[in-house]
Structure formats: C-alpha cells, structure tokens
Amino acid sequence: MKTKKLLQNYLPFIGLVVVIVFFELVTGGKLLAPKYLSSLVNEVFTIMIGTCGLAFLLSQGCLDFSLTAVVAMIAAVAARAAGVNEWLLFPVAILVGLFIGFLNGYIHAVLKVTSFIATLAVSFICSGLVIIVLGNASVSIPHEMTKLDSVPLRIITMAAIVVIGYLAFEKSRVGKECKIVGANPEFARQNGISVVWVKIRGFMIMGLICAIVAIFSLLRAGTASSSTGAGFTVNALNALLIGGMPITGGATSKFRSAIIGSVIMAVLSFGMNLWGLGTLAQQVVQGFVFLFAISMTFDRQNTVVVK
C-alpha cells in the first residue's frame, strides 16, 4: 500500500521526464525546438484549461463525457452569433456553456441520473444540434477576429485559469466541498453542504471552461464545424488521471494533477504527431495510457466510481 502511494505521488513527475526525454530522442530534438514551441503551447493550452475545470468534477467522483460535443455546440452557436455581430461571439459562447453545464448538473444532481449517463445523453443531443445549427457544413467567423488569437494571449489566459483554479480548489470552500462530496455525500449533507448545488456548480464551471476552449478554437481556426473540439474529452480525462487524480474523487484529489497531467498529455500527443504516428496508433497508445492511469489511481476502498 505504501509503495502504491509513493508511486501515485511521484510517478507523474517521473512520467513527465521520461516522456520528454523519449520524444526528444525519437524526433531528433524537434520536440523542444524553438520553431515547434508555439504548437506545443497550443497543445498544452487546451488540455490544461480543460483539466483545470474537470478537476472540480472528478474530485466529486463525477465524469463528464459531453465535453467534445459541448465545445462543438458552443462554437456553432457562437459562430452564428458572430455573423450578426462579431462581438456577440464572446457573451453567447459563455452563456451557452453555462447553460449546458447547468443542464448537465440538473440532470445528474436533481433528476438523479448518474453523471456518465447524463453527460453521454447531453453529448448525443449536442452532436445532433450542431448539425442543425451549422446546416451540415462549417460556419466562418469574421476574418478580422482571427487576429485576436496569439500565443501570448493563450499563455496569459492559461496562467490566469491555473491560478484561479488552484486558489478555488485548494484554498477555498469550493474545492473543499467538492472533495467532501466526493468522499462521502451523506457526510456532506449532514454538515450543511448542499450536495445538489456543489454538483451543479461543478458542471457549470466545466461549461465555462468549454466556452473558453470553443472561443479560442474559433479564433484560431476561423470556422466552426462538427469536428471542433475533437479529442477534448479523452485528452482532458486522460491528463487528470495521468497526473494522479483518483477517478473515485475524495480527499486525495490534488489540483497539481491537472497541471502535471496536462503537460504530460500534451507532450505525449504532440510528440506522437512529430514522430509520425497515425491516428489509429495514437488511439491505441491513449487507450493503454488510460488503463494504466485507472489502475494506478483507482481507490478500491471506494467502489462507487460513477456518481
């Protein structure tokens, strides 16, 4: 048991060093080459802010499998809004993200549907609505808006989200309530914590994060399509688990898992692309990584995984 605890604490850091060294060698030094750093930052950006939001759900033992579809949905509606007035893109994206987050939370916490089923259902709904909103095509935003996207802006945004996320998760009652609900919902109720609100709030935080991801995806690509946000769910969940976040949630959940895990996942994904691995090969690798992460973080004393 002590050995496993030590592995859970230090394995993410060891893994980061191993992944960086490995891909630096097999790509001939391209991984950390200056001309590729901006691409690596873009890879880290999406995954890191995704894990920052997902930490507030996974610490409760809640899963969200709607992330990819939600990002696509937000991007589609925001792109349509930008066609009316370009500055509508931002408030519309945020409002749609918060609404879908609230919907996920309401279905799970109030209607008592497990988070896995609730978010999967919302994912199907959003995927269908994206096709309707886009008319089975792609929708462009005004070209001048793409000039807003830049590496410095992404770094500043990412840093702000990480700092705010850390303070909220580790230093405020928001994060403490998430961990208590994840450890024992009944204990949380007996101590005056509104479990329903904590769960809804967690999903709304994730909805806001999805809105930010959708906005930057639009600014970078210039268009919204049904493939916007592809891979976001898998990458964010994998990153948190690789970073050491227990899928069962609870008191052992640490925000550092979001930071270290997202860097590992970004380097892994970007490194595989530089190495020339095909999509199918990358999916196989990600599958094995997911299984390994689950085996290392699963708390067998808390067998209720999906809440």
PDB file of C-alpha atoms in Angstrom:
ATOM      1  CA  MET A   1       0.000   0.000   0.000  1.00  0.00           C
ATOM      2  CA  LYS A   2       2.795   2.406   0.916  1.00  0.00           C
ATOM      3  CA  THR A   3       4.589   1.569  -2.320  1.00  0.00           C
ATOM      4  CA  LYS A   4       1.476   2.372  -4.349  1.00  0.00           C
ATOM      5  CA  LYS A   5       1.018   5.668  -2.518  1.00  0.00           C
ATOM      6  CA  LEU A   6       4.602   6.607  -3.301  1.00  0.00           C
ATOM      7  CA  LEU A   7       4.062   5.693  -6.961  1.00  0.00           C
ATOM      8  CA  GLN A   8       0.888   7.783  -7.090  1.00  0.00           C
ATOM      9  CA  ASN A   9       2.759  10.771  -5.685  1.00  0.00           C
ATOM     10  CA  TYR A  10       5.929  10.602  -7.758  1.00  0.00           C
ATOM     11  CA  LEU A  11       5.016   8.661 -10.894  1.00  0.00           C
ATOM     12  CA  PRO A  12       3.513  11.691 -12.700  1.00  0.00           C
ATOM     13  CA  PHE A  13       6.768  13.631 -12.311  1.00  0.00           C
ATOM     14  CA  ILE A  14       8.850  10.651 -13.392  1.00  0.00           C
ATOM     15  CA  GLY A  15       6.488  10.107 -16.305  1.00  0.00           C
ATOM     16  CA  LEU A  16       6.873  13.710 -17.466  1.00  0.00           C
ATOM     17  CA  VAL A  17      10.659  13.424 -17.562  1.00  0.00           C
ATOM     18  CA  VAL A  18      10.502  10.065 -19.374  1.00  0.00           C
ATOM     19  CA  VAL A  19       8.017  11.312 -21.989  1.00  0.00           C
ATOM     20  CA  ILE A  20      10.018  14.478 -22.719  1.00  0.00           C
ATOM     21  CA  VAL A  21      13.339  12.620 -22.998  1.00  0.00           C
ATOM     22  CA  PHE A  22      11.834   9.842 -25.130  1.00  0.00           C
ATOM     23  CA  PHE A  23      10.205  12.115 -27.708  1.00  0.00           C
ATOM     24  CA  GLU A  24      13.162  14.468 -27.759  1.00  0.00           C
ATOM     25  CA  LEU A  25      15.292  11.484 -28.785  1.00  0.00           C
ATOM     26  CA  VAL A  26      12.945   9.817 -31.303  1.00  0.00           C
ATOM     27  CA  THR A  27      12.079  13.113 -33.023  1.00  0.00           C
ATOM     28  CA  GLY A  28      15.699  14.161 -33.353  1.00  0.00           C
ATOM     29  CA  GLY A  29      15.394  17.106 -30.986  1.00  0.00           C
ATOM     30  CA  LYS A  30      12.285  18.566 -32.644  1.00  0.00           C
ATOM     31  CA  LEU A  31      10.062  18.402 -29.551  1.00  0.00           C
ATOM     32  CA  LEU A  32      11.666  21.378 -27.791  1.00  0.00           C
ATOM     33  CA  ALA A  33      12.943  23.132 -30.908  1.00  0.00           C
ATOM     34  CA  PRO A  34      12.025  26.853 -30.924  1.00  0.00           C
ATOM     35  CA  LYS A  35      10.005  26.612 -34.138  1.00  0.00           C
ATOM     36  CA  TYR A  36       7.722  23.988 -32.586  1.00  0.00           C
ATOM     37  CA  LEU A  37       7.248  25.648 -29.192  1.00  0.00           C
ATOM     38  CA  SER A  38       4.194  27.665 -30.263  1.00  0.00           C
ATOM     39  CA  SER A  39       2.488  24.472 -31.433  1.00  0.00           C
ATOM     40  CA  LEU A  40       3.369  22.764 -28.148  1.00  0.00           C
ATOM     41  CA  VAL A  41       1.938  25.721 -26.216  1.00  0.00           C
ATOM     42  CA  ASN A  42      -1.305  25.431 -28.189  1.00  0.00           C
ATOM     43  CA  GLU A  43      -1.441  21.715 -27.337  1.00  0.00           C
ATOM     44  CA  VAL A  44      -0.820  22.385 -23.633  1.00  0.00           C
ATOM     45  CA  PHE A  45      -3.314  25.275 -23.565  1.00  0.00           C
ATOM     46  CA  THR A  46      -6.451  23.338 -24.469  1.00  0.00           C
ATOM     47  CA  ILE A  47      -5.667  20.312 -22.317  1.00  0.00           C
ATOM     48  CA  MET A  48      -4.554  22.308 -19.275  1.00  0.00           C
ATOM     49  CA  ILE A  49      -7.567  24.590 -19.022  1.00  0.00           C
ATOM     50  CA  GLY A  50      -9.757  21.546 -19.650  1.00  0.00           C
ATOM     51  CA  THR A  51      -8.219  19.651 -16.738  1.00  0.00           C
ATOM     52  CA  CYS A  52      -8.499  22.724 -14.502  1.00  0.00           C
ATOM     53  CA  GLY A  53     -12.271  22.626 -14.944  1.00  0.00           C
ATOM     54  CA  LEU A  54     -12.615  18.854 -14.903  1.00  0.00           C
ATOM     55  CA  ALA A  55     -10.796  18.696 -11.556  1.00  0.00           C
ATOM     56  CA  PHE A  56     -13.886  20.184  -9.866  1.00  0.00           C
ATOM     57  CA  LEU A  57     -15.975  17.294 -11.220  1.00  0.00           C
ATOM     58  CA  LEU A  58     -13.612  14.347 -10.916  1.00  0.00           C
ATOM     59  CA  SER A  59     -12.870  15.263  -7.299  1.00  0.00           C
ATOM     60  CA  GLN A  60     -16.580  14.611  -6.678  1.00  0.00           C
ATOM     61  CA  GLY A  61     -16.365  11.265  -8.470  1.00  0.00           C
ATOM     62  CA  CYS A  62     -18.350  12.712 -11.401  1.00  0.00           C
ATOM     63  CA  LEU A  63     -17.470  12.068 -15.037  1.00  0.00           C
ATOM     64  CA  ASP A  64     -18.279  14.330 -17.986  1.00  0.00           C
ATOM     65  CA  PHE A  65     -18.300  12.673 -21.400  1.00  0.00           C
ATOM     66  CA  SER A  66     -20.019  15.578 -23.150  1.00  0.00           C
ATOM     67  CA  LEU A  67     -17.016  17.917 -23.379  1.00  0.00           C
ATOM     68  CA  THR A  68     -16.218  17.447 -27.061  1.00  0.00           C
ATOM     69  CA  ALA A  69     -19.838  17.812 -28.159  1.00  0.00           C
ATOM     70  CA  VAL A  70     -20.366  20.796 -25.851  1.00  0.00           C
ATOM     71  CA  VAL A  71     -17.355  22.624 -27.310  1.00  0.00           C
ATOM     72  CA  ALA A  72     -18.654  21.964 -30.833  1.00  0.00           C
ATOM     73  CA  MET A  73     -22.137  23.161 -29.826  1.00  0.00           C
ATOM     74  CA  ILE A  74     -20.830  26.366 -28.237  1.00  0.00           C
ATOM     75  CA  ALA A  75     -18.611  27.079 -31.245  1.00  0.00           C
ATOM     76  CA  ALA A  76     -21.511  26.540 -33.668  1.00  0.00           C
ATOM     77  CA  VAL A  77     -23.904  28.889 -31.841  1.00  0.00           C
ATOM     78  CA  ALA A  78     -21.191  31.490 -31.211  1.00  0.00           C
ATOM     79  CA  ALA A  79     -20.132  31.453 -34.875  1.00  0.00           C
ATOM     80  CA  ARG A  80     -23.744  32.082 -35.905  1.00  0.00           C
ATOM     81  CA  ALA A  81     -23.952  34.928 -33.383  1.00  0.00           C
ATOM     82  CA  ALA A  82     -20.704  36.431 -34.709  1.00  0.00           C
ATOM     83  CA  GLY A  83     -22.358  36.562 -38.135  1.00  0.00           C
ATOM     84  CA  VAL A  84     -24.887  39.001 -36.676  1.00  0.00           C
ATOM     85  CA  ASN A  85     -22.376  41.000 -34.647  1.00  0.00           C
ATOM     86  CA  GLU A  86     -18.791  39.865 -34.193  1.00  0.00           C
ATOM     87  CA  TRP A  87     -18.663  40.869 -30.514  1.00  0.00           C
ATOM     88  CA  LEU A  88     -21.658  38.677 -29.716  1.00  0.00           C
ATOM     89  CA  LEU A  89     -19.335  35.684 -30.064  1.00  0.00           C
ATOM     90  CA  PHE A  90     -17.948  36.051 -26.533  1.00  0.00           C
ATOM     91  CA  PRO A  91     -21.084  36.535 -24.377  1.00  0.00           C
ATOM     92  CA  VAL A  92     -23.070  33.997 -26.406  1.00  0.00           C
ATOM     93  CA  ALA A  93     -20.327  31.374 -26.022  1.00  0.00           C
ATOM     94  CA  ILE A  94     -20.143  31.913 -22.253  1.00  0.00           C
ATOM     95  CA  LEU A  95     -23.930  31.845 -21.778  1.00  0.00           C
ATOM     96  CA  VAL A  96     -24.343  28.673 -23.860  1.00  0.00           C
ATOM     97  CA  GLY A  97     -21.508  26.999 -21.933  1.00  0.00           C
ATOM     98  CA  LEU A  98     -23.001  27.894 -18.556  1.00  0.00           C
ATOM     99  CA  PHE A  99     -26.464  26.748 -19.660  1.00  0.00           C
ATOM    100  CA  ILE A 100     -25.263  23.353 -20.884  1.00  0.00           C
ATOM    101  CA  GLY A 101     -23.200  22.969 -17.715  1.00  0.00           C
ATOM    102  CA  PHE A 102     -26.308  23.731 -15.651  1.00  0.00           C
ATOM    103  CA  LEU A 103     -28.302  21.236 -17.736  1.00  0.00           C
ATOM    104  CA  ASN A 104     -25.715  18.502 -17.108  1.00  0.00           C
ATOM    105  CA  GLY A 105     -25.712  19.274 -13.396  1.00  0.00           C
ATOM    106  CA  TYR A 106     -29.508  19.395 -13.144  1.00  0.00           C
ATOM    107  CA  ILE A 107     -29.967  16.043 -14.882  1.00  0.00           C
ATOM    108  CA  HIS A 108     -27.355  14.459 -12.638  1.00  0.00           C
ATOM    109  CA  ALA A 109     -27.980  16.110  -9.263  1.00  0.00           C
ATOM    110  CA  VAL A 110     -31.728  16.786  -9.348  1.00  0.00           C
ATOM    111  CA  LEU A 111     -33.037  14.030 -11.617  1.00  0.00           C
ATOM    112  CA  LYS A 112     -30.585  11.567 -10.009  1.00  0.00           C
ATOM    113  CA  VAL A 113     -29.141  10.250 -13.285  1.00  0.00           C
ATOM    114  CA  THR A 114     -25.545   9.032 -12.973  1.00  0.00           C
ATOM    115  CA  SER A 115     -23.046  11.535 -14.383  1.00  0.00           C
ATOM    116  CA  PHE A 116     -21.849   9.068 -17.011  1.00  0.00           C
ATOM    117  CA  ILE A 117     -25.347   8.551 -18.461  1.00  0.00           C
ATOM    118  CA  ALA A 118     -26.403  12.193 -18.058  1.00  0.00           C
ATOM    119  CA  THR A 119     -23.398  13.642 -19.867  1.00  0.00           C
ATOM    120  CA  LEU A 120     -23.475  10.945 -22.534  1.00  0.00           C
ATOM    121  CA  ALA A 121     -27.099  11.833 -23.283  1.00  0.00           C
ATOM    122  CA  VAL A 122     -26.256  15.540 -23.443  1.00  0.00           C
ATOM    123  CA  SER A 123     -23.367  14.682 -25.752  1.00  0.00           C
ATOM    124  CA  PHE A 124     -25.723  12.970 -28.202  1.00  0.00           C
ATOM    125  CA  ILE A 125     -28.147  15.897 -28.044  1.00  0.00           C
ATOM    126  CA  CYS A 126     -25.425  18.487 -28.658  1.00  0.00           C
ATOM    127  CA  SER A 127     -23.927  16.468 -31.525  1.00  0.00           C
ATOM    128  CA  GLY A 128     -27.305  16.439 -33.258  1.00  0.00           C
ATOM    129  CA  LEU A 129     -27.945  20.130 -32.614  1.00  0.00           C
ATOM    130  CA  VAL A 130     -24.523  21.054 -34.025  1.00  0.00           C
ATOM    131  CA  ILE A 131     -25.523  19.560 -37.388  1.00  0.00           C
ATOM    132  CA  ILE A 132     -28.795  21.513 -37.318  1.00  0.00           C
ATOM    133  CA  VAL A 133     -27.166  24.821 -36.323  1.00  0.00           C
ATOM    134  CA  LEU A 134     -24.385  24.513 -38.900  1.00  0.00           C
ATOM    135  CA  GLY A 135     -26.602  23.103 -41.633  1.00  0.00           C
ATOM    136  CA  ASN A 136     -24.288  20.121 -42.095  1.00  0.00           C
ATOM    137  CA  ALA A 137     -21.472  22.458 -43.145  1.00  0.00           C
ATOM    138  CA  SER A 138     -18.952  24.795 -41.472  1.00  0.00           C
ATOM    139  CA  VAL A 139     -19.602  28.404 -40.469  1.00  0.00           C
ATOM    140  CA  SER A 140     -16.895  31.061 -40.544  1.00  0.00           C
ATOM    141  CA  ILE A 141     -16.448  33.979 -38.182  1.00  0.00           C
ATOM    142  CA  PRO A 142     -15.353  37.447 -39.419  1.00  0.00           C
ATOM    143  CA  HIS A 143     -11.763  37.157 -40.615  1.00  0.00           C
ATOM    144  CA  GLU A 144     -10.508  40.092 -38.534  1.00  0.00           C
ATOM    145  CA  MET A 145     -11.415  38.208 -35.358  1.00  0.00           C
ATOM    146  CA  THR A 146      -8.783  35.563 -36.052  1.00  0.00           C
ATOM    147  CA  LYS A 147      -6.168  38.278 -35.490  1.00  0.00           C
ATOM    148  CA  LEU A 148      -7.095  38.282 -31.797  1.00  0.00           C
ATOM    149  CA  ASP A 149      -5.534  34.850 -31.344  1.00  0.00           C
ATOM    150  CA  SER A 150      -1.898  34.800 -30.273  1.00  0.00           C
ATOM    151  CA  VAL A 151       0.486  32.689 -28.214  1.00  0.00           C
ATOM    152  CA  PRO A 152       0.965  35.428 -25.559  1.00  0.00           C
ATOM    153  CA  LEU A 153      -2.819  35.708 -25.114  1.00  0.00           C
ATOM    154  CA  ARG A 154      -3.106  31.939 -24.705  1.00  0.00           C
ATOM    155  CA  ILE A 155      -0.288  31.869 -22.151  1.00  0.00           C
ATOM    156  CA  ILE A 156      -1.845  34.722 -20.134  1.00  0.00           C
ATOM    157  CA  THR A 157      -5.287  33.101 -20.257  1.00  0.00           C
ATOM    158  CA  MET A 158      -3.897  29.704 -19.267  1.00  0.00           C
ATOM    159  CA  ALA A 159      -1.885  31.187 -16.403  1.00  0.00           C
ATOM    160  CA  ALA A 160      -4.921  33.086 -15.109  1.00  0.00           C
ATOM    161  CA  ILE A 161      -7.128  29.979 -15.201  1.00  0.00           C
ATOM    162  CA  VAL A 162      -4.464  27.871 -13.458  1.00  0.00           C
ATOM    163  CA  VAL A 163      -4.005  30.446 -10.663  1.00  0.00           C
ATOM    164  CA  ILE A 164      -7.744  30.983 -10.157  1.00  0.00           C
ATOM    165  CA  GLY A 165      -8.366  27.237 -10.361  1.00  0.00           C
ATOM    166  CA  TYR A 166      -5.649  26.463  -7.813  1.00  0.00           C
ATOM    167  CA  LEU A 167      -6.905  29.056  -5.332  1.00  0.00           C
ATOM    168  CA  ALA A 168     -10.519  27.896  -5.733  1.00  0.00           C
ATOM    169  CA  PHE A 169      -9.663  24.199  -5.488  1.00  0.00           C
ATOM    170  CA  GLU A 170      -7.012  24.199  -2.763  1.00  0.00           C
ATOM    171  CA  LYS A 171      -7.623  27.377  -0.756  1.00  0.00           C
ATOM    172  CA  SER A 172     -11.380  27.968  -0.791  1.00  0.00           C
ATOM    173  CA  ARG A 173     -14.529  26.155   0.299  1.00  0.00           C
ATOM    174  CA  VAL A 174     -15.363  25.466  -3.369  1.00  0.00           C
ATOM    175  CA  GLY A 175     -12.657  22.838  -3.698  1.00  0.00           C
ATOM    176  CA  LYS A 176     -13.103  21.562  -0.148  1.00  0.00           C
ATOM    177  CA  GLU A 177     -16.809  20.962  -0.756  1.00  0.00           C
ATOM    178  CA  CYS A 178     -16.036  19.076  -3.973  1.00  0.00           C
ATOM    179  CA  LYS A 179     -13.662  16.754  -2.117  1.00  0.00           C
ATOM    180  CA  ILE A 180     -16.097  16.191   0.762  1.00  0.00           C
ATOM    181  CA  VAL A 181     -18.930  15.371  -1.642  1.00  0.00           C
ATOM    182  CA  GLY A 182     -16.612  13.026  -3.500  1.00  0.00           C
ATOM    183  CA  ALA A 183     -15.564  11.264  -0.309  1.00  0.00           C
ATOM    184  CA  ASN A 184     -18.993  10.952   1.305  1.00  0.00           C
ATOM    185  CA  PRO A 185     -22.113  12.779   0.026  1.00  0.00           C
ATOM    186  CA  GLU A 186     -24.148  11.840   3.101  1.00  0.00           C
ATOM    187  CA  PHE A 187     -21.483  13.249   5.432  1.00  0.00           C
ATOM    188  CA  ALA A 188     -21.523  16.430   3.327  1.00  0.00           C
ATOM    189  CA  ARG A 189     -25.319  16.762   3.748  1.00  0.00           C
ATOM    190  CA  GLN A 190     -25.106  16.238   7.497  1.00  0.00           C
ATOM    191  CA  ASN A 191     -22.589  19.100   7.681  1.00  0.00           C
ATOM    192  CA  GLY A 192     -24.820  21.562   5.877  1.00  0.00           C
ATOM    193  CA  ILE A 193     -23.321  21.288   2.395  1.00  0.00           C
ATOM    194  CA  SER A 194     -25.809  21.433  -0.476  1.00  0.00           C
ATOM    195  CA  VAL A 195     -24.691  18.429  -2.497  1.00  0.00           C
ATOM    196  CA  VAL A 196     -27.049  19.345  -5.346  1.00  0.00           C
ATOM    197  CA  TRP A 197     -25.583  22.847  -5.659  1.00  0.00           C
ATOM    198  CA  VAL A 198     -21.990  21.605  -5.413  1.00  0.00           C
ATOM    199  CA  LYS A 199     -22.599  19.196  -8.284  1.00  0.00           C
ATOM    200  CA  ILE A 200     -24.413  21.761 -10.455  1.00  0.00           C
ATOM    201  CA  ARG A 201     -21.692  24.323  -9.742  1.00  0.00           C
ATOM    202  CA  GLY A 202     -19.018  21.833 -10.809  1.00  0.00           C
ATOM    203  CA  PHE A 203     -20.729  21.201 -14.134  1.00  0.00           C
ATOM    204  CA  MET A 204     -21.221  24.945 -14.687  1.00  0.00           C
ATOM    205  CA  ILE A 205     -17.508  25.528 -14.100  1.00  0.00           C
ATOM    206  CA  MET A 206     -16.813  22.896 -16.738  1.00  0.00           C
ATOM    207  CA  GLY A 207     -19.319  24.559 -19.065  1.00  0.00           C
ATOM    208  CA  LEU A 208     -17.472  27.861 -18.690  1.00  0.00           C
ATOM    209  CA  ILE A 209     -14.179  26.149 -19.481  1.00  0.00           C
ATOM    210  CA  CYS A 210     -15.743  24.574 -22.592  1.00  0.00           C
ATOM    211  CA  ALA A 211     -16.820  28.064 -23.664  1.00  0.00           C
ATOM    212  CA  ILE A 212     -13.243  29.357 -23.369  1.00  0.00           C
ATOM    213  CA  VAL A 213     -11.943  26.377 -25.374  1.00  0.00           C
ATOM    214  CA  ALA A 214     -14.602  26.978 -28.037  1.00  0.00           C
ATOM    215  CA  ILE A 215     -13.756  30.684 -28.275  1.00  0.00           C
ATOM    216  CA  PHE A 216     -10.056  30.061 -28.813  1.00  0.00           C
ATOM    217  CA  SER A 217     -10.803  27.246 -31.272  1.00  0.00           C
ATOM    218  CA  LEU A 218     -12.892  29.681 -33.302  1.00  0.00           C
ATOM    219  CA  LEU A 219     -10.256  32.417 -33.142  1.00  0.00           C
ATOM    220  CA  ARG A 220      -7.559  30.008 -34.300  1.00  0.00           C
ATOM    221  CA  ALA A 221      -9.444  28.061 -36.983  1.00  0.00           C
ATOM    222  CA  GLY A 222     -11.782  30.830 -38.082  1.00  0.00           C
ATOM    223  CA  THR A 223     -14.626  28.344 -38.534  1.00  0.00           C
ATOM    224  CA  ALA A 224     -16.967  26.159 -36.520  1.00  0.00           C
ATOM    225  CA  SER A 225     -17.632  22.598 -37.642  1.00  0.00           C
ATOM    226  CA  SER A 226     -18.885  19.325 -36.227  1.00  0.00           C
ATOM    227  CA  SER A 227     -15.264  18.320 -35.569  1.00  0.00           C
ATOM    228  CA  THR A 228     -14.478  21.367 -33.405  1.00  0.00           C
ATOM    229  CA  GLY A 229     -13.124  20.206 -30.062  1.00  0.00           C
ATOM    230  CA  ALA A 230     -12.350  16.689 -31.302  1.00  0.00           C
ATOM    231  CA  GLY A 231     -10.461  14.643 -28.707  1.00  0.00           C
ATOM    232  CA  PHE A 232     -11.034  17.163 -25.912  1.00  0.00           C
ATOM    233  CA  THR A 233     -12.891  14.750 -23.620  1.00  0.00           C
ATOM    234  CA  VAL A 234     -10.350  11.941 -23.870  1.00  0.00           C
ATOM    235  CA  ASN A 235      -7.332  14.226 -23.550  1.00  0.00           C
ATOM    236  CA  ALA A 236      -8.657  16.100 -20.510  1.00  0.00           C
ATOM    237  CA  LEU A 237      -9.750  12.954 -18.667  1.00  0.00           C
ATOM    238  CA  ASN A 238      -6.547  11.090 -19.504  1.00  0.00           C
ATOM    239  CA  ALA A 239      -4.458  14.060 -18.389  1.00  0.00           C
ATOM    240  CA  LEU A 240      -6.117  14.271 -14.970  1.00  0.00           C
ATOM    241  CA  LEU A 241      -5.737  10.545 -14.364  1.00  0.00           C
ATOM    242  CA  ILE A 242      -2.122  10.528 -15.547  1.00  0.00           C
ATOM    243  CA  GLY A 243      -1.478  13.411 -13.188  1.00  0.00           C
ATOM    244  CA  GLY A 244      -2.650  11.279 -10.276  1.00  0.00           C
ATOM    245  CA  MET A 245      -6.246  12.418  -9.745  1.00  0.00           C
ATOM    246  CA  PRO A 246      -8.255   9.447  -8.385  1.00  0.00           C
ATOM    247  CA  ILE A 247     -11.262   8.651 -10.572  1.00  0.00           C
ATOM    248  CA  THR A 248     -13.201   7.971  -7.364  1.00  0.00           C
ATOM    249  CA  GLY A 249     -12.643  11.548  -6.160  1.00  0.00           C
ATOM    250  CA  GLY A 250     -12.394  12.413  -2.496  1.00  0.00           C
ATOM    251  CA  ALA A 251      -9.874  13.968  -0.117  1.00  0.00           C
ATOM    252  CA  THR A 252      -6.784  12.758  -2.002  1.00  0.00           C
ATOM    253  CA  SER A 253      -7.688  14.842  -5.065  1.00  0.00           C
ATOM    254  CA  LYS A 254      -4.982  17.410  -5.798  1.00  0.00           C
ATOM    255  CA  PHE A 255      -5.033  20.319  -8.240  1.00  0.00           C
ATOM    256  CA  ARG A 256      -1.428  19.619  -9.189  1.00  0.00           C
ATOM    257  CA  SER A 257      -2.785  16.578 -11.067  1.00  0.00           C
ATOM    258  CA  ALA A 258      -4.352  18.957 -13.586  1.00  0.00           C
ATOM    259  CA  ILE A 259      -1.091  20.795 -14.197  1.00  0.00           C
ATOM    260  CA  ILE A 260       1.396  17.926 -14.371  1.00  0.00           C
ATOM    261  CA  GLY A 261      -1.035  15.627 -16.184  1.00  0.00           C
ATOM    262  CA  SER A 262      -1.905  18.153 -18.871  1.00  0.00           C
ATOM    263  CA  VAL A 263       1.773  18.765 -19.650  1.00  0.00           C
ATOM    264  CA  ILE A 264       2.401  15.010 -19.910  1.00  0.00           C
ATOM    265  CA  MET A 265      -0.631  14.500 -22.154  1.00  0.00           C
ATOM    266  CA  ALA A 266       0.245  17.467 -24.367  1.00  0.00           C
ATOM    267  CA  VAL A 267       3.843  16.295 -24.808  1.00  0.00           C
ATOM    268  CA  LEU A 268       2.611  12.761 -25.494  1.00  0.00           C
ATOM    269  CA  SER A 269       0.074  13.897 -28.109  1.00  0.00           C
ATOM    270  CA  PHE A 270       2.390  16.424 -29.775  1.00  0.00           C
ATOM    271  CA  GLY A 271       5.326  14.014 -29.630  1.00  0.00           C
ATOM    272  CA  MET A 272       3.357  11.253 -31.360  1.00  0.00           C
ATOM    273  CA  ASN A 273       2.400  13.670 -34.144  1.00  0.00           C
ATOM    274  CA  LEU A 274       6.020  14.757 -34.618  1.00  0.00           C
ATOM    275  CA  TRP A 275       7.093  11.126 -34.599  1.00  0.00           C
ATOM    276  CA  GLY A 276       4.673  10.425 -37.431  1.00  0.00           C
ATOM    277  CA  LEU A 277       2.307   8.020 -35.669  1.00  0.00           C
ATOM    278  CA  GLY A 278      -1.068   7.665 -37.374  1.00  0.00           C
ATOM    279  CA  THR A 279      -4.414   8.399 -35.734  1.00  0.00           C
ATOM    280  CA  LEU A 280      -5.205   4.747 -35.034  1.00  0.00           C
ATOM    281  CA  ALA A 281      -1.805   4.139 -33.432  1.00  0.00           C
ATOM    282  CA  GLN A 282      -2.263   7.212 -31.248  1.00  0.00           C
ATOM    283  CA  GLN A 283      -5.674   5.980 -30.108  1.00  0.00           C
ATOM    284  CA  VAL A 284      -4.150   2.631 -29.133  1.00  0.00           C
ATOM    285  CA  VAL A 285      -1.452   4.392 -27.095  1.00  0.00           C
ATOM    286  CA  GLN A 286      -4.023   6.642 -25.407  1.00  0.00           C
ATOM    287  CA  GLY A 287      -6.138   3.594 -24.573  1.00  0.00           C
ATOM    288  CA  PHE A 288      -3.242   1.870 -22.829  1.00  0.00           C
ATOM    289  CA  VAL A 289      -2.343   5.098 -21.034  1.00  0.00           C
ATOM    290  CA  PHE A 290      -5.934   5.391 -19.815  1.00  0.00           C
ATOM    291  CA  LEU A 291      -5.957   1.833 -18.474  1.00  0.00           C
ATOM    292  CA  PHE A 292      -2.627   2.324 -16.733  1.00  0.00           C
ATOM    293  CA  ALA A 293      -3.772   5.596 -15.168  1.00  0.00           C
ATOM    294  CA  ILE A 294      -7.008   3.996 -13.933  1.00  0.00           C
ATOM    295  CA  SER A 295      -5.116   1.093 -12.369  1.00  0.00           C
ATOM    296  CA  MET A 296      -2.807   3.465 -10.508  1.00  0.00           C
ATOM    297  CA  THR A 297      -5.452   5.912  -9.242  1.00  0.00           C
ATOM    298  CA  PHE A 298      -8.468   3.693  -8.563  1.00  0.00           C
ATOM    299  CA  ASP A 299      -9.334   3.607  -4.872  1.00  0.00           C
ATOM    300  CA  ARG A 300     -10.664   0.125  -4.147  1.00  0.00           C
ATOM    301  CA  GLN A 301     -11.892   1.245  -0.741  1.00  0.00           C
ATOM    302  CA  ASN A 302     -14.398   3.441  -2.560  1.00  0.00           C
ATOM    303  CA  THR A 303     -16.011   1.180  -5.137  1.00  0.00           C
ATOM    304  CA  VAL A 304     -18.648   3.695  -6.285  1.00  0.00           C
ATOM    305  CA  VAL A 305     -16.762   5.157  -9.230  1.00  0.00           C
ATOM    306  CA  VAL A 306     -19.520   6.866 -11.240  1.00  0.00           C
ATOM    307  CA  LYS A 307     -21.774   9.059  -9.105  1.00  0.00           C
TER     308      LYS A 307
END
